[in-house]
Tab-separated table of C-alpha atoms in Angstrom:
chain	number	residue	atom	x	y	z
A	74	GLU	CA	196.852	171.003	157.650
A	75	LEU	CA	195.058	174.146	156.467
A	76	LYS	CA	193.872	173.786	152.914
A	77	VAL	CA	191.813	175.687	150.416
A	78	GLU	CA	190.528	173.692	147.488
A	79	GLN	CA	189.060	175.060	144.279
A	80	ASN	CA	187.156	173.293	141.566
A	81	PRO	CA	187.291	173.052	138.713
A	82	LEU	CA	191.008	173.609	138.060
A	83	PHE	CA	190.337	174.461	134.469
A	84	LEU	CA	187.045	175.797	132.931
A	85	SER	CA	186.465	176.311	129.301
A	86	MET	CA	183.292	178.254	128.654
A	87	GLN	CA	181.508	179.667	125.690
A	88	GLU	CA	180.602	183.290	125.687
A	89	GLY	CA	177.098	183.947	127.000
A	90	LYS	CA	177.100	180.872	129.296
A	91	ASN	CA	176.870	180.782	133.049
A	92	TYR	CA	179.119	178.816	135.409
A	93	THR	CA	180.245	178.578	139.072
A	94	ILE	CA	183.693	178.120	140.652
A	95	TYR	CA	183.687	176.514	144.061
A	96	CYS	CA	186.089	177.126	146.959
A	97	ASN	CA	186.207	174.865	149.958
A	98	TYR	CA	188.372	175.800	152.959
A	99	SER	CA	189.259	173.950	156.160
A	100	THR	CA	189.375	176.554	158.867
A	101	THR	CA	186.702	178.291	160.821
A	102	SER	CA	187.633	181.683	159.234
A	103	ASP	CA	184.803	184.029	158.337
A	104	ARG	CA	186.851	186.009	155.906
A	105	LEU	CA	187.271	184.940	152.255
A	106	TYR	CA	188.919	186.706	149.321
A	107	TRP	CA	188.690	186.312	145.625
A	108	TYR	CA	191.479	187.495	143.275
A	109	ARG	CA	191.987	187.557	139.527
A	110	GLN	CA	195.389	187.009	137.929
A	111	ASP	CA	196.172	187.589	134.248
A	112	PRO	CA	199.118	185.686	132.717
A	113	GLY	CA	202.451	186.999	134.095
A	114	LYS	CA	200.644	189.640	136.196
A	115	SER	CA	199.980	190.215	139.826
A	116	LEU	CA	196.790	189.595	141.767
A	117	GLU	CA	193.824	191.955	141.379
A	118	SER	CA	191.332	191.959	144.305
A	119	LEU	CA	187.802	191.128	143.216
A	120	PHE	CA	185.766	190.555	146.420
A	121	VAL	CA	186.231	190.503	150.198
A	122	LEU	CA	183.566	188.433	151.924
A	123	LEU	CA	183.435	189.159	155.623
A	124	SER	CA	180.651	187.157	157.166
A	125	ASN	CA	178.329	184.181	156.759
A	126	GLY	CA	175.799	184.794	154.023
A	127	ALA	CA	177.808	187.619	152.402
A	128	VAL	CA	177.030	188.116	148.784
A	129	LYS	CA	178.826	190.626	146.566
A	130	GLN	CA	178.409	191.386	142.854
A	131	GLU	CA	180.505	193.273	140.363
A	132	GLY	CA	179.536	193.213	136.689
A	133	ARG	CA	179.178	189.588	135.590
A	134	LEU	CA	180.761	188.151	138.731
A	135	MET	CA	179.016	187.349	141.987
A	136	ALA	CA	180.638	185.881	145.080
A	137	SER	CA	179.025	184.343	148.144
A	138	LEU	CA	180.169	182.888	151.442
A	139	ASP	CA	178.722	180.120	153.564
A	140	THR	CA	180.894	179.793	156.705
A	141	LYS	CA	178.926	176.850	158.078
A	142	ALA	CA	179.656	174.793	155.004
A	143	ARG	CA	183.156	176.467	154.647
A	144	LEU	CA	182.249	177.131	151.030
A	145	SER	CA	182.505	180.169	148.798
A	146	THR	CA	181.306	180.393	145.225
A	147	LEU	CA	182.201	182.673	142.329
A	148	HIS	CA	179.313	182.788	139.827
A	149	ILE	CA	179.958	184.019	136.231
A	150	THR	CA	176.953	185.251	134.337
A	151	ALA	CA	176.933	185.481	130.554
A	152	ALA	CA	180.632	185.097	130.199
A	153	VAL	CA	182.677	187.290	127.893
A	154	HIS	CA	186.273	186.800	126.617
A	155	ASP	CA	187.636	189.568	128.863
A	156	LEU	CA	186.903	187.391	131.845
A	157	SER	CA	189.554	184.865	130.763
A	158	ALA	CA	192.097	184.684	133.631
A	159	THR	CA	193.057	182.582	136.654
A	160	TYR	CA	190.827	183.024	139.649
A	161	PHE	CA	192.011	182.371	143.131
A	162	CYS	CA	190.094	182.234	146.430
A	163	ALA	CA	192.057	182.769	149.657
A	164	GLU	CA	191.149	182.257	153.226
A	165	GLY	CA	192.281	184.923	155.685
A	166	GLY	CA	191.436	184.950	159.359
A	167	ALA	CA	192.899	186.471	162.450
A	168	THR	CA	196.154	187.248	160.793
A	169	ASN	CA	197.005	188.717	157.416
A	170	LYS	CA	198.403	185.387	156.309
A	171	LEU	CA	196.383	184.345	153.287
A	172	ILE	CA	196.032	180.795	152.349
A	173	PHE	CA	195.347	180.500	148.649
A	174	GLY	CA	193.479	177.861	146.699
A	175	THR	CA	194.872	176.031	143.684
A	176	GLY	CA	193.380	178.524	141.230
A	177	THR	CA	190.830	178.063	138.433
A	178	LEU	CA	192.003	178.792	134.887
A	179	LEU	CA	189.043	180.197	133.049
A	180	ALA	CA	189.068	180.294	129.220
A	181	VAL	CA	186.078	181.928	127.565
A	182	GLN	CA	185.734	180.922	123.915
A	183	PRO	CA	183.871	183.024	121.389
B	237	ASP	CA	198.193	207.446	145.246
B	238	ALA	CA	200.791	204.892	144.135
B	239	GLY	CA	200.085	201.276	144.753
B	240	VAL	CA	202.540	198.676	146.080
B	241	THR	CA	205.762	198.900	144.225
B	242	GLN	CA	208.403	196.175	143.840
B	243	SER	CA	211.846	196.069	142.361
B	244	PRO	CA	213.371	194.652	140.260
B	245	THR	CA	210.745	193.458	137.906
B	246	HIS	CA	212.874	190.557	136.653
B	247	LEU	CA	215.988	188.949	137.886
B	248	ILE	CA	218.160	186.094	136.664
B	249	LYS	CA	220.598	184.405	139.115
B	250	THR	CA	222.612	181.211	139.209
B	251	ARG	CA	222.402	178.503	141.842
B	252	GLY	CA	224.177	179.364	145.043
B	253	GLN	CA	223.832	183.178	144.611
B	254	HIS	CA	222.079	185.567	146.918
B	255	VAL	CA	219.186	187.773	145.932
B	256	THR	CA	217.491	190.812	147.537
B	257	LEU	CA	213.987	191.818	146.546
B	258	ARG	CA	212.481	195.153	147.574
B	259	CYS	CA	208.895	196.334	148.284
B	260	SER	CA	207.375	199.725	149.106
B	261	PRO	CA	203.853	199.547	150.543
B	262	ILE	CA	200.964	201.852	149.883
B	263	SER	CA	201.465	205.135	151.759
B	264	GLY	CA	200.123	204.668	155.250
B	265	HIS	CA	200.181	200.946	155.265
B	266	LYS	CA	202.223	199.496	158.036
B	267	SER	CA	202.055	195.738	157.302
B	268	VAL	CA	203.999	194.077	154.512
B	269	SER	CA	203.680	190.378	153.605
B	270	TRP	CA	205.725	188.285	151.084
B	271	TYR	CA	204.397	185.427	148.996
B	272	GLN	CA	206.076	182.979	146.632
B	273	GLN	CA	204.106	181.902	143.524
B	274	VAL	CA	205.596	179.028	141.584
B	275	LEU	CA	204.283	178.649	138.058
B	276	GLY	CA	200.875	176.949	137.905
B	277	GLN	CA	200.241	177.240	141.670
B	278	GLY	CA	198.691	179.615	144.169
B	279	PRO	CA	200.820	181.996	146.118
B	280	GLN	CA	202.413	180.629	149.359
B	281	PHE	CA	202.924	182.813	152.409
B	282	ILE	CA	206.544	183.536	153.338
B	283	PHE	CA	206.610	186.421	155.914
B	284	GLN	CA	204.529	189.158	157.449
B	285	TYR	CA	206.130	192.227	159.025
B	286	TYR	CA	204.203	194.860	161.009
B	287	GLU	CA	205.806	197.935	162.557
B	288	LYS	CA	209.190	196.498	161.725
B	289	GLU	CA	208.645	193.207	163.645
B	290	GLU	CA	208.136	189.743	162.170
B	291	ARG	CA	204.512	188.700	162.812
B	292	GLY	CA	204.408	185.526	160.853
B	293	ARG	CA	206.485	183.077	158.982
B	294	GLY	CA	205.464	180.420	156.482
B	295	ASN	CA	206.981	176.971	155.926
B	296	PHE	CA	210.204	178.190	154.216
B	297	PRO	CA	213.808	177.354	155.027
B	298	ASP	CA	216.107	179.673	156.892
B	299	ARG	CA	217.694	180.712	153.589
B	300	PHE	CA	214.777	183.060	153.349
B	301	SER	CA	214.812	186.193	155.512
B	302	ALA	CA	213.252	189.583	155.506
B	303	ARG	CA	213.225	192.854	157.289
B	304	GLN	CA	211.069	195.983	157.429
B	305	PHE	CA	212.515	199.518	157.581
B	306	PRO	CA	211.285	202.509	159.554
B	307	ASN	CA	209.563	203.897	156.457
B	308	TYR	CA	207.659	200.462	156.263
B	309	SER	CA	209.389	199.364	153.050
B	310	SER	CA	210.687	195.863	153.093
B	311	GLU	CA	213.377	193.583	151.748
B	312	LEU	CA	213.204	189.830	151.130
B	313	ASN	CA	216.540	188.026	151.053
B	314	VAL	CA	217.178	184.537	149.721
B	315	ASN	CA	220.541	182.902	150.214
B	316	ALA	CA	222.138	179.950	148.437
B	317	LEU	CA	219.630	179.980	145.625
B	318	LEU	CA	218.168	176.726	144.396
B	319	LEU	CA	216.462	176.010	141.048
B	320	GLY	CA	213.253	175.557	142.954
B	321	ASP	CA	213.439	179.182	144.128
B	322	SER	CA	212.417	180.260	140.641
B	323	ALA	CA	209.091	182.005	141.091
B	324	LEU	CA	207.093	185.171	141.086
B	325	TYR	CA	207.634	186.914	144.429
B	326	LEU	CA	204.708	189.026	145.460
B	327	CYS	CA	204.595	191.707	148.155
B	328	ALA	CA	201.329	192.769	149.704
B	329	SER	CA	200.562	195.631	151.993
B	330	SER	CA	197.763	196.469	154.443
B	331	PHE	CA	196.986	199.113	156.939
B	332	ARG	CA	196.642	196.942	160.007
B	333	GLU	CA	198.345	193.822	161.280
B	334	SER	CA	195.297	191.575	160.991
B	335	TYR	CA	191.782	191.230	159.639
B	336	ASN	CA	192.733	193.542	156.875
B	337	GLU	CA	192.488	193.506	153.048
B	338	GLN	CA	195.880	193.124	151.411
B	339	PHE	CA	196.890	194.843	148.186
B	340	PHE	CA	199.468	193.178	145.964
B	341	GLY	CA	202.347	194.656	144.057
B	342	PRO	CA	203.327	193.708	140.476
B	343	GLY	CA	205.810	191.051	141.649
B	344	THR	CA	209.474	190.222	140.943
B	345	ARG	CA	210.001	187.357	138.521
B	346	LEU	CA	213.049	185.391	139.778
B	347	THR	CA	214.731	182.853	137.489
B	348	VAL	CA	217.488	180.595	138.952
B	349	LEU	CA	219.655	178.936	136.357
């Protein structure tokens, strides 16, 4: 069964701290997506990682992909309250069918 | 350019009823996919349509059906609604059939009573 697992499921952080969300997937796909979802809202695309070793950064977020380990990480640097949301990784390969992880609920406390 | 649009925004139905959800993709996008997101979970793939043909189906019962029109808009139909069908239904569009980033619409929140 194709699976995408994220950990932690819930992350409470203080502003200014750093942390990493982990995404393990079970296929040989070399394409990994990260999305952000605010409560009651749709999915906002954050990063598209297309190959082994890919690293992308936007503001305080940085995502990386290791296809050999089937692992992607989303690193948060100096967290701020505005980053509070649920973050999903999704594996997408030869088709447009995305397999989503369980999500990580991030709460940044002042 | 407008993004992916979906209608209606919210919908309340009772068990056993039928529902139709609608999606208009980004202009120029030919692929539409549908996802179901139950509260507290990640989205689950339901269907993909490309050039008006079904290209993929997730693990959903036959009560779920969809179609794509010549203008690439799409409908998702659910018959004989169950309480468990209550969810946020998301539509995503992309330019190509595969290996392509998908852009999500705002979703339709379906509540089945």
